[in-house]
Tab-separated table of C-alpha atoms and ligand atoms in Angstrom:
chain	number	residue	atom	x	y	z
A	221	UNK	CA	-5.379	91.519	35.105
A	222	UNK	CA	-2.976	90.488	37.863
A	223	UNK	CA	-2.976	87.221	39.767
A	224	UNK	CA	-1.199	85.943	42.874
A	225	UNK	CA	0.724	82.702	43.389
A	226	UNK	CA	0.987	81.730	47.042
A	227	UNK	CA	3.036	79.001	48.661
A	228	UNK	CA	3.212	77.981	52.310
A	229	UNK	CA	5.697	76.661	54.805
A	230	UNK	CA	3.710	75.239	57.686
A	231	UNK	CA	5.284	74.219	60.989
A	232	UNK	CA	3.338	71.708	63.030
A	233	UNK	CA	4.211	70.622	66.556
A	234	UNK	CA	3.914	66.873	66.900
A	235	UNK	CA	2.125	65.658	69.998
A	236	UNK	CA	4.635	63.016	70.985
A	237	UNK	CA	5.173	62.308	74.668
A	238	UNK	CA	8.876	63.198	74.514
A	239	UNK	CA	11.000	65.576	72.456
A	240	UNK	CA	12.500	64.786	69.034
A	241	UNK	CA	15.953	63.588	70.141
A	242	UNK	CA	15.837	63.238	73.948
A	243	UNK	CA	13.586	61.959	76.710
A	244	UNK	CA	12.320	65.352	77.937
A	245	UNK	CA	8.543	65.750	78.154
A	246	UNK	CA	7.392	67.483	74.980
A	247	UNK	CA	4.304	68.947	76.633
A	248	UNK	CA	5.959	71.980	78.161
A	249	UNK	CA	3.070	74.373	77.561
A	250	UNK	CA	2.591	76.491	80.695
A	251	UNK	CA	5.540	74.856	82.555
A	252	UNK	CA	8.067	77.078	84.382
A	253	UNK	CA	10.955	78.121	82.073
A	254	UNK	CA	13.826	75.687	81.510
A	255	UNK	CA	12.257	72.815	83.462
A	256	UNK	CA	11.864	70.547	80.419
A	257	UNK	CA	15.513	70.347	79.466
A	258	UNK	CA	18.420	67.896	79.548
A	259	UNK	CA	22.018	67.782	78.241
A	260	UNK	CA	20.796	66.754	74.751
A	261	UNK	CA	18.320	69.576	74.157
A	262	UNK	CA	20.632	72.050	75.905
A	263	UNK	CA	23.342	70.996	73.461
A	264	UNK	CA	25.888	70.175	76.157
A	265	UNK	CA	29.149	68.662	74.894
A	266	UNK	CA	29.224	64.875	74.809
A	267	UNK	CA	25.461	64.383	74.759
A	268	UNK	CA	24.022	62.237	71.985
A	269	UNK	CA	20.651	62.676	70.249
A	270	UNK	CA	18.448	59.636	69.587
A	271	UNK	CA	15.568	60.035	67.108
A	272	UNK	CA	12.099	59.646	68.584
A	273	UNK	CA	10.464	56.731	66.746
A	274	UNK	CA	6.978	58.073	67.423
A	275	UNK	CA	7.869	61.414	65.834
A	276	UNK	CA	9.077	59.605	62.711
A	277	UNK	CA	5.896	57.523	62.685
A	278	UNK	CA	3.703	60.632	63.045
A	279	UNK	CA	5.540	62.240	60.135
A	280	UNK	CA	5.046	59.099	58.057
A	281	UNK	CA	1.315	59.131	58.810
A	282	UNK	CA	1.079	62.604	57.304
A	283	UNK	CA	3.281	61.691	54.329
A	284	UNK	CA	1.086	58.649	53.591
A	285	UNK	CA	-2.129	60.651	53.934
A	286	UNK	CA	-0.835	63.228	51.448
A	287	UNK	CA	0.413	60.572	49.030
A	288	UNK	CA	4.041	61.710	49.275
A	289	UNK	CA	7.006	59.613	48.152
A	290	UNK	CA	8.756	58.164	51.180
A	291	UNK	CA	12.476	57.272	51.123
A	292	UNK	CA	13.865	53.941	52.296
A	293	UNK	CA	15.879	55.671	54.965
A	294	UNK	CA	15.698	59.006	56.710
A	295	UNK	CA	18.818	61.101	56.946
A	296	UNK	CA	19.107	63.953	59.401
A	297	UNK	CA	21.215	67.008	58.619
A	298	UNK	CA	22.594	69.850	60.645
A	299	UNK	CA	21.352	73.266	59.615
A	300	UNK	CA	23.928	75.662	60.976
A	301	UNK	CA	23.062	79.117	62.152
A	302	UNK	CA	23.637	81.164	65.234
A	303	UNK	CA	20.783	82.313	67.373
A	304	UNK	CA	20.737	82.744	71.156
A	305	UNK	CA	17.781	80.372	71.629
A	306	UNK	CA	19.472	77.659	69.568
A	307	UNK	CA	21.995	76.338	72.092
A	308	UNK	CA	23.796	73.936	69.735
A	309	UNK	CA	24.247	76.632	67.045
A	310	UNK	CA	22.637	74.234	64.628
A	311	UNK	CA	19.235	72.701	64.223
A	312	UNK	CA	18.784	69.009	63.485
A	313	UNK	CA	16.660	68.988	60.365
A	314	UNK	CA	16.466	67.146	57.063
A	315	UNK	CA	17.877	68.125	53.709
A	316	UNK	CA	18.009	65.895	50.648
A	317	UNK	CA	16.234	62.817	52.000
A	318	UNK	CA	13.162	64.254	53.737
A	319	UNK	CA	10.300	62.242	55.185
A	320	UNK	CA	8.141	62.906	52.143
A	321	UNK	CA	8.363	64.479	48.727
A	322	UNK	CA	5.484	65.325	46.425
A	323	UNK	CA	1.854	64.516	47.191
A	324	UNK	CA	-1.173	66.764	47.310
A	325	UNK	CA	-4.142	67.929	49.330
A	326	UNK	CA	-7.612	68.220	47.772
A	327	UNK	CA	-9.180	71.672	48.019
A	328	UNK	CA	-12.663	71.701	46.526
A	329	UNK	CA	-12.320	71.146	42.790
A	330	UNK	CA	-8.563	71.692	42.874
A	331	UNK	CA	-5.577	70.052	44.490
A	332	UNK	CA	-2.633	71.828	46.067
A	333	UNK	CA	0.686	70.151	45.370
A	334	UNK	CA	2.967	69.403	48.296
A	335	UNK	CA	6.655	69.970	47.632
A	336	UNK	CA	8.085	68.215	50.657
A	337	UNK	CA	7.688	67.574	54.343
A	338	UNK	CA	10.443	66.956	56.812
A	339	UNK	CA	11.080	66.374	60.469
A	340	UNK	CA	13.107	68.828	62.527
A	341	UNK	CA	13.533	70.162	66.027
A	342	UNK	CA	12.237	73.474	67.286
A	343	UNK	CA	14.394	76.186	68.856
A	344	UNK	CA	13.869	77.672	72.306
A	345	UNK	CA	12.209	80.992	73.008
A	346	UNK	CA	13.743	84.402	73.637
A	347	UNK	CA	11.863	86.836	75.800
A	348	UNK	CA	13.086	90.350	75.061
A	349	UNK	CA	12.812	92.704	78.043
A	350	UNK	CA	13.849	96.345	78.105
A	351	UNK	CA	17.421	95.832	79.306
A	352	UNK	CA	18.017	92.121	78.754
A	353	UNK	CA	16.803	89.003	76.992
A	354	UNK	CA	15.642	85.885	78.826
A	355	UNK	CA	15.870	82.408	77.371
A	356	UNK	CA	13.417	79.569	77.854
A	357	UNK	CA	14.659	76.311	76.367
A	358	UNK	CA	11.593	74.200	77.152
A	359	UNK	CA	10.648	74.275	73.495
A	360	UNK	CA	14.178	73.493	72.257
A	361	UNK	CA	14.262	70.071	70.678
A	362	UNK	CA	10.519	69.549	70.423
A	363	UNK	CA	9.505	67.728	67.245
A	364	UNK	CA	8.207	69.688	64.293
A	365	UNK	CA	6.993	68.824	60.839
A	366	UNK	CA	7.713	71.405	58.204
A	367	UNK	CA	5.368	71.106	55.263
A	368	UNK	CA	6.165	73.057	52.102
A	369	UNK	CA	3.675	73.545	49.278
A	370	UNK	CA	4.170	74.503	45.657
A	371	UNK	CA	2.898	78.044	44.897
A	372	UNK	CA	-0.514	76.684	43.895
A	373	UNK	CA	-2.750	78.828	46.071
A	374	UNK	CA	-4.419	81.751	44.365
A	375	UNK	CA	-5.999	83.959	47.002
A	376	UNK	CA	-5.761	84.869	50.695
A	377	UNK	CA	-9.136	83.170	51.390
A	378	UNK	CA	-8.036	79.990	49.670
A	379	UNK	CA	-4.798	80.016	51.680
A	380	UNK	CA	-6.746	80.319	54.900
A	381	UNK	CA	-8.975	77.425	53.840
A	382	UNK	CA	-5.915	75.319	53.004
A	383	UNK	CA	-4.511	75.941	56.490
A	384	UNK	CA	-7.819	74.889	58.038
A	385	UNK	CA	-7.713	71.726	55.919
A	386	UNK	CA	-4.181	70.878	57.035
A	387	UNK	CA	-5.215	71.529	60.627
A	388	UNK	CA	-8.230	69.211	60.269
A	389	UNK	CA	-6.064	66.563	58.620
A	390	UNK	CA	-3.362	66.440	61.298
A	391	UNK	CA	-5.956	66.531	64.077
A	392	UNK	CA	-7.793	63.641	62.420
A	393	UNK	CA	-4.485	61.764	62.109
A	394	UNK	CA	-3.924	62.408	65.833
A	395	UNK	CA	-0.387	63.699	65.272
A	396	UNK	CA	-0.685	67.354	66.250
A	397	UNK	CA	-3.024	69.637	68.146
A	398	UNK	CA	-2.210	72.219	65.470
A	399	UNK	CA	-3.420	75.053	67.698
A	400	UNK	CA	-2.011	78.365	66.399
A	401	UNK	CA	-2.909	80.082	69.681
A	402	UNK	CA	-0.446	77.793	71.510
A	403	UNK	CA	2.169	78.178	68.782
A	404	UNK	CA	1.615	74.571	67.730
A	405	UNK	CA	0.917	75.574	64.152
A	406	UNK	CA	2.782	78.436	62.493
A	407	UNK	CA	3.046	79.477	58.896
A	408	UNK	CA	5.413	81.409	56.673
A	409	UNK	CA	3.963	82.397	53.316
A	410	UNK	CA	5.562	83.356	50.041
A	411	UNK	CA	3.650	85.353	47.501
A	412	UNK	CA	4.292	86.748	44.073
A	413	UNK	CA	2.052	88.648	41.703
A	414	UNK	CA	2.144	88.451	37.903
A	415	UNK	CA	0.107	89.474	34.935
A	416	UNK	CA	-2.253	86.583	34.096
A	417	UNK	CA	-0.545	84.049	31.860
A	418	UNK	CA	3.007	85.261	32.513
A	419	UNK	CA	5.736	83.297	34.356
A	420	UNK	CA	5.858	83.521	38.161
A	421	UNK	CA	6.951	86.918	39.486
A	422	UNK	CA	9.522	87.684	42.178
A	423	UNK	CA	8.393	86.186	45.464
A	424	UNK	CA	8.382	87.810	48.824
A	425	UNK	CA	8.332	85.847	52.054
A	426	UNK	CA	6.282	86.800	55.115
A	427	UNK	CA	7.491	85.114	58.300
A	428	UNK	CA	6.025	84.002	61.602
A	429	UNK	CA	2.318	84.390	61.076
A	430	UNK	CA	0.643	82.919	64.109
A	431	UNK	CA	-3.021	82.867	63.188
A	432	UNK	CA	-4.977	81.975	60.069
A	433	UNK	CA	-6.463	85.437	60.129
A	434	UNK	CA	-3.010	87.061	60.132
A	435	UNK	CA	-2.051	84.940	57.130
A	436	UNK	CA	-5.090	86.155	55.247
A	437	UNK	CA	-4.605	89.824	56.217
A	438	UNK	CA	-0.869	89.821	55.481
A	439	UNK	CA	-1.517	88.316	52.047
A	440	UNK	CA	-4.278	90.800	51.264
A	441	UNK	CA	-1.952	93.685	52.092
A	442	UNK	CA	1.028	92.217	50.261
A	443	UNK	CA	-0.880	91.362	47.074
A	444	UNK	CA	-2.212	94.940	46.955
A	445	UNK	CA	1.288	96.336	47.511
A	446	UNK	CA	2.900	94.196	44.807
A	447	UNK	CA	0.100	94.842	42.319
A	448	UNK	CA	0.579	98.603	42.746
A	449	UNK	CA	4.336	98.281	42.154
A	450	UNK	CA	3.713	96.312	38.941
A	451	UNK	CA	1.059	98.785	37.785
A	452	UNK	CA	3.593	101.602	38.087
A	453	UNK	CA	5.842	99.564	35.802
A	454	UNK	CA	8.355	98.900	38.597
A	455	UNK	CA	9.778	95.625	39.826
A	456	UNK	CA	9.095	93.827	43.100
A	457	UNK	CA	12.248	93.280	45.164
A	458	UNK	CA	12.829	89.910	46.777
A	459	UNK	CA	12.507	90.325	50.554
A	460	UNK	CA	11.689	88.727	53.863
A	461	UNK	CA	8.918	90.589	55.628
A	462	UNK	CA	7.207	90.587	58.965
A	463	UNK	CA	3.576	91.470	59.567
A	464	UNK	CA	2.372	94.004	62.084
A	465	UNK	CA	-1.027	93.086	63.431
A	466	UNK	CA	-1.957	96.611	64.528
A	467	UNK	CA	-1.446	98.436	61.238
A	468	UNK	CA	-2.174	95.383	59.064
A	469	UNK	CA	1.010	96.122	57.088
A	470	UNK	CA	4.092	94.112	56.190
A	471	UNK	CA	7.588	95.452	56.956
A	472	UNK	CA	11.098	94.364	55.887
A	473	UNK	CA	12.790	92.014	58.379
A	474	UNK	CA	16.214	90.912	57.229
A	475	UNK	CA	17.850	89.699	54.076
A	476	UNK	CA	17.255	86.005	53.724
A	477	UNK	CA	20.082	83.543	54.200
A	478	UNK	CA	20.881	81.585	51.099
A	479	UNK	CA	20.795	77.836	51.451
A	480	UNK	CA	24.616	77.782	51.259
A	481	UNK	CA	24.770	79.959	54.369
A	482	UNK	CA	23.374	77.111	56.429
A	483	UNK	CA	26.239	74.763	55.498
A	484	UNK	CA	24.022	71.710	55.685
A	485	UNK	CA	25.871	68.495	56.417
A	486	UNK	CA	24.738	65.033	57.570
A	487	UNK	CA	24.263	64.823	61.351
A	488	UNK	CA	27.231	62.669	62.392
A	489	UNK	CA	25.593	61.621	65.691
A	490	UNK	CA	22.531	60.010	64.097
A	491	UNK	CA	22.881	57.085	61.694
A	492	UNK	CA	20.294	56.938	58.869
A	493	UNK	CA	16.925	55.610	60.066
A	494	UNK	CA	15.695	52.731	57.870
A	495	UNK	CA	12.018	52.763	56.947
A	496	UNK	CA	11.051	49.187	56.215
A	497	UNK	CA	8.163	48.561	53.847
A	498	UNK	CA	6.543	46.431	56.594
A	499	UNK	CA	6.639	49.318	59.035
A	500	UNK	CA	5.207	51.656	56.423
A	501	UNK	CA	2.451	49.176	55.559
A	502	UNK	CA	1.531	48.802	59.234
A	503	UNK	CA	1.242	52.595	59.553
A	504	UNK	CA	-0.851	52.751	56.386
A	505	UNK	CA	-3.222	50.076	57.699
A	506	UNK	CA	-3.609	52.048	60.883
A	507	UNK	CA	-4.535	55.364	59.219
A	508	UNK	CA	-7.963	56.670	60.238
A	509	UNK	CA	-10.556	57.698	57.682
A	510	UNK	CA	-9.247	60.915	56.116
A	511	UNK	CA	-11.417	64.059	56.004
A	512	UNK	CA	-11.986	63.935	52.244
A	513	UNK	CA	-12.973	60.251	52.551
A	514	UNK	CA	-15.370	61.188	55.338
A	515	UNK	CA	-16.844	63.911	53.163
A	516	UNK	CA	-17.591	61.353	50.443
A	517	UNK	CA	-19.158	58.932	52.914
A	518	UNK	CA	-21.385	61.634	54.431
A	519	UNK	CA	-22.599	62.597	50.970
A	520	UNK	CA	-23.311	58.959	50.170
A	521	UNK	CA	-25.443	58.855	53.344
A	522	UNK	CA	-27.547	61.657	51.890
A	523	UNK	CA	-26.035	64.605	53.750
A	524	UNK	CA	-25.995	67.777	51.634
A	525	UNK	CA	-22.617	68.488	50.013
A	526	UNK	CA	-22.019	71.729	51.886
A	527	UNK	CA	-22.892	70.209	55.276
A	528	UNK	CA	-20.817	67.096	54.545
A	529	UNK	CA	-17.784	69.265	53.865
A	530	UNK	CA	-18.075	71.332	57.046
A	531	UNK	CA	-18.639	68.251	59.206
A	532	UNK	CA	-15.823	66.198	57.657
A	533	UNK	CA	-13.286	69.003	58.109
A	534	UNK	CA	-14.256	69.774	61.715
A	535	UNK	CA	-12.765	66.772	63.547
A	536	UNK	CA	-14.686	67.304	66.807
A	537	UNK	CA	-18.021	67.432	64.929
A	538	UNK	CA	-17.085	64.494	62.693
A	539	UNK	CA	-16.217	62.311	65.705
A	540	UNK	CA	-19.476	63.258	67.358
A	541	UNK	CA	-21.527	62.685	64.215
A	542	UNK	CA	-19.916	59.299	63.546
A	543	UNK	CA	-20.863	58.069	66.997
A	544	UNK	CA	-24.394	59.426	66.662
A	545	UNK	CA	-24.733	57.779	63.234
A	546	UNK	CA	-23.508	54.452	64.557
A	547	UNK	CA	-26.532	54.310	66.870
A	548	UNK	CA	-28.810	54.206	63.834
A	549	UNK	CA	-31.560	56.164	65.609
A	550	UNK	CA	-31.770	59.424	63.714
A	551	UNK	CA	-31.355	60.161	60.015
A	552	UNK	CA	-27.947	61.508	58.868
A	553	UNK	CA	-29.264	64.780	57.434
A	554	UNK	CA	-31.373	65.497	60.533
A	555	UNK	CA	-28.319	64.956	62.753
A	556	UNK	CA	-26.291	67.208	60.452
A	557	UNK	CA	-28.938	69.932	60.622
A	558	UNK	CA	-29.130	69.796	64.383
A	559	UNK	CA	-25.363	69.818	64.839
A	560	UNK	CA	-24.695	72.640	62.397
A	561	UNK	CA	-27.689	74.843	63.225
A	562	UNK	CA	-29.220	74.325	66.674
A	563	UNK	CA	-26.261	72.896	68.585
A	564	UNK	CA	-23.745	75.227	66.920
A	565	UNK	CA	-26.006	78.224	67.615
A	566	UNK	CA	-26.354	77.338	71.268
A	567	UNK	CA	-22.607	76.746	71.666
A	568	UNK	CA	-21.934	80.064	69.975
A	569	UNK	CA	-24.334	81.910	72.310
A	570	UNK	CA	-22.653	80.401	75.330
A	571	UNK	CA	-19.083	80.632	74.036
A	572	UNK	CA	-18.548	76.893	74.528
A	573	UNK	CA	-17.050	74.121	72.446
A	574	UNK	CA	-18.807	70.794	72.001
A	575	UNK	CA	-16.292	69.154	74.353
A	576	UNK	CA	-17.080	71.656	77.104
A	577	UNK	CA	-20.711	70.527	77.276
A	578	UNK	CA	-22.155	67.261	78.498
A	579	UNK	CA	-23.915	66.620	75.228
A	580	UNK	CA	-23.424	63.032	74.149
A	581	UNK	CA	-23.963	61.566	70.666
A	582	UNK	CA	-26.580	59.318	72.301
A	583	UNK	CA	-28.403	62.303	73.817
A	584	UNK	CA	-28.588	64.190	70.542
A	585	UNK	CA	-29.498	61.095	68.497
A	586	UNK	CA	-32.352	60.277	70.899
A	587	UNK	CA	-33.662	63.839	70.870
A	588	UNK	CA	-33.593	64.007	67.070
A	589	UNK	CA	-35.186	60.554	66.823
A	590	UNK	CA	-38.060	61.594	69.106
A	591	UNK	CA	-38.726	64.510	66.775
A	592	UNK	CA	-38.305	62.428	63.607
A	593	UNK	CA	-40.760	59.801	64.857
A	594	UNK	CA	-43.271	62.589	65.418
A	595	UNK	CA	-43.335	61.951	69.178
A	596	UNK	CA	-42.405	65.527	70.014
A	597	UNK	CA	-42.789	68.721	68.010
A	598	UNK	CA	-39.769	70.618	66.726
A	599	UNK	CA	-40.600	73.366	69.230
A	600	UNK	CA	-40.391	70.931	72.138
A	601	UNK	CA	-37.196	69.430	70.724
A	602	UNK	CA	-35.575	72.869	70.508
A	603	UNK	CA	-36.743	73.733	74.015
A	604	UNK	CA	-35.241	70.554	75.409
A	605	UNK	CA	-31.894	70.982	73.662
A	606	UNK	CA	-30.273	73.184	76.360
A	607	UNK	CA	-31.019	70.527	78.981
A	608	UNK	CA	-29.856	67.701	76.723
A	609	UNK	CA	-26.678	69.770	76.312
A	610	UNK	CA	-26.283	69.517	80.091
A	611	UNK	CA	-26.362	65.757	79.834
A	612	UNK	CA	-30.042	65.090	80.572
A	613	UNK	CA	-31.814	62.227	78.858
A	614	UNK	CA	-34.367	63.535	76.347
A	615	UNK	CA	-36.718	60.574	76.723
A	616	UNK	CA	-36.825	60.985	80.493
A	617	UNK	CA	-37.524	64.729	80.119
A	618	UNK	CA	-40.374	64.060	77.695
A	619	UNK	CA	-41.852	61.429	80.021
A	620	UNK	CA	-41.527	63.467	83.223
A	621	UNK	CA	-43.084	66.571	81.737
A	622	UNK	CA	-45.699	64.893	79.574
A	623	UNK	CA	-44.369	66.531	76.441
A	624	UNK	CA	-45.323	63.826	73.993
A	625	UNK	CA	-47.282	65.140	71.007
A	626	UNK	CA	-51.017	65.226	71.587
A	627	UNK	CA	-51.785	62.695	68.938
A	628	UNK	CA	-55.148	61.955	70.449
A	629	UNK	CA	-57.543	63.893	68.231
A	630	UNK	CA	-60.367	63.811	70.734
A	631	UNK	CA	-58.199	65.365	73.458
A	632	UNK	CA	-56.976	68.051	71.100
A	633	UNK	CA	-60.503	68.896	69.892
A	634	UNK	CA	-61.543	69.228	73.527
A	635	UNK	CA	-58.798	71.792	74.160
A	636	UNK	CA	-59.795	73.630	70.971
A	637	UNK	CA	-63.390	73.844	72.246
A	638	UNK	CA	-62.191	75.149	75.630
A	639	UNK	CA	-60.117	77.869	74.002
A	640	UNK	CA	-62.973	78.978	71.744
A	641	UNK	CA	-65.190	79.248	74.802
A	642	UNK	CA	-62.526	81.172	76.710
A	643	UNK	CA	-61.826	83.634	73.883
A	644	UNK	CA	-65.211	84.471	72.379
A	645	UNK	CA	-64.120	87.749	70.754
A	646	UNK	CA	-61.219	86.202	68.851
A	647	UNK	CA	-63.456	83.292	67.856
A	648	UNK	CA	-66.081	85.700	66.515
A	649	UNK	CA	-63.484	87.615	64.471
A	650	UNK	CA	-62.324	84.404	62.835
A	651	UNK	CA	-65.929	83.473	62.052
A	652	UNK	CA	-66.242	86.826	60.288
A	653	UNK	CA	-63.206	85.965	58.169
A	654	UNK	CA	-60.581	87.967	60.079
A	655	UNK	CA	-58.003	85.209	59.999
A	656	UNK	CA	-55.447	87.305	61.845
A	657	UNK	CA	-57.315	86.544	65.044
A	658	UNK	CA	-56.656	82.843	64.459
A	659	UNK	CA	-53.056	83.229	65.617
A	660	UNK	CA	-54.165	84.185	69.113
A	661	UNK	CA	-56.345	81.092	69.334
A	662	UNK	CA	-53.612	78.798	67.994
A	663	UNK	CA	-51.192	80.318	70.486
A	664	UNK	CA	-53.595	79.653	73.341
A	665	UNK	CA	-54.082	76.008	72.325
A	666	UNK	CA	-50.303	75.584	72.048
A	667	UNK	CA	-49.899	77.050	75.532
A	668	UNK	CA	-52.533	74.775	77.017
A	669	UNK	CA	-50.932	71.727	75.388
A	670	UNK	CA	-47.438	72.923	76.414
A	671	UNK	CA	-46.376	73.031	72.773
A	672	UNK	CA	-47.050	69.352	72.271
A	673	UNK	CA	-49.677	69.760	69.580
A	674	UNK	CA	-48.780	70.131	65.943
A	675	UNK	CA	-49.625	73.714	64.933
A	676	UNK	CA	-51.027	72.649	61.539
A	677	UNK	CA	-53.431	70.277	63.243
A	678	UNK	CA	-54.490	72.916	65.790
A	679	UNK	CA	-55.208	75.364	62.953
A	680	UNK	CA	-57.305	72.858	61.076
A	681	UNK	CA	-59.335	71.820	64.142
A	682	UNK	CA	-59.938	75.462	65.088
A	683	UNK	CA	-61.176	76.364	61.600
A	684	UNK	CA	-63.389	73.291	61.542
A	685	UNK	CA	-64.836	74.061	64.966
A	686	UNK	CA	-65.527	77.671	63.909
A	687	UNK	CA	-67.095	76.550	60.637
A	688	UNK	CA	-64.558	78.407	58.514
A	689	UNK	CA	-62.494	77.062	55.593
B	872	LIG	ZN1	15.980	67.119	76.550
């Protein structure tokens, strides 16, 4: 039996206002090329980098959330390599005193160990045309967190889940949009395969995977490939691979630089950044509730484990749910059901996100509460949902349209009598024991009461009126 050991290097763009070491706007997405640049991020001689305090703070938030060890001072290093979109010919990164070392992220029953996380700057972008290459340096110098895990992940699905968890965590912390589609979250993976119980095998790295799905597919392919090599009794060669989306296959990229090739040395232009315990404590105090803490709280409120997990790790839903819960109108599990089933279904049908609708936590809580108090039937509640999604007030809709449940027995019995009179053939069939005909009668009563009557009650009154049952 063979098993895989997977480790990740995740790059996360920090959503600071300015870049990592200069005052350029960091939000360059969609801006014309080379408009978000200055002498510092262009690497012009004589310019001096100044670390962005917010970027350091954002990194510390993540390090604290993951329980990493944090040094008393940050030291930046130069990582030297030549690439056309790296104008300084080195990248300001961190080496032996990173922002955080150790720590872990819970993943179901297991935890995935974090090796380290550090702060660095991104490179620019090369656009390769047929006869030339264009450079856009808007991205150069934007702040990145690189997060490296131990090879604790065991399958492509688990790796994808881990990435979703990291994404949810940094979004909850408010430090990164972590949107792979905008290049704000990228991952390199390393994977080795071994016979169960044996030491780790030779690892292969797959670079520049820009969606969670690509990560999963690349790993599936690579684990199959390595397993076949081992089965033939051959050895896996260490390599750096790319992944081709179309064929779903990995391909060799280049031989990997050894660490020595980068000639790391301390960045002479940036003195070490002290991290006082007071500063760290203030950041810790300011941390929001973390997803796994949320999950525990939701469960304690009586929300089913599976629902609690999905809600806690979907920051937009968790924010919405927390506000709806704070109103104290509807029960936690009912809100969870509505969010995960009815609302999610409707959003899916319409290709919208929660934020793109005018649904408010108040609107949903009031709708669910009307149903929970028995003032409207579930059918009416579901029918009203699309309008509540457009921002309409459920109570006003119920009032205007007279949709409140017909709780008045006398009124309901009167409608039942009318329907029996109007549908004599169906009524006769039911009297003769053909209960299938009852559905038509129930349907007619529901229509005449605009769905406001409880179907069980209608059934019972009909059977009573027809002398059956
Ligand atoms: Zn700049």
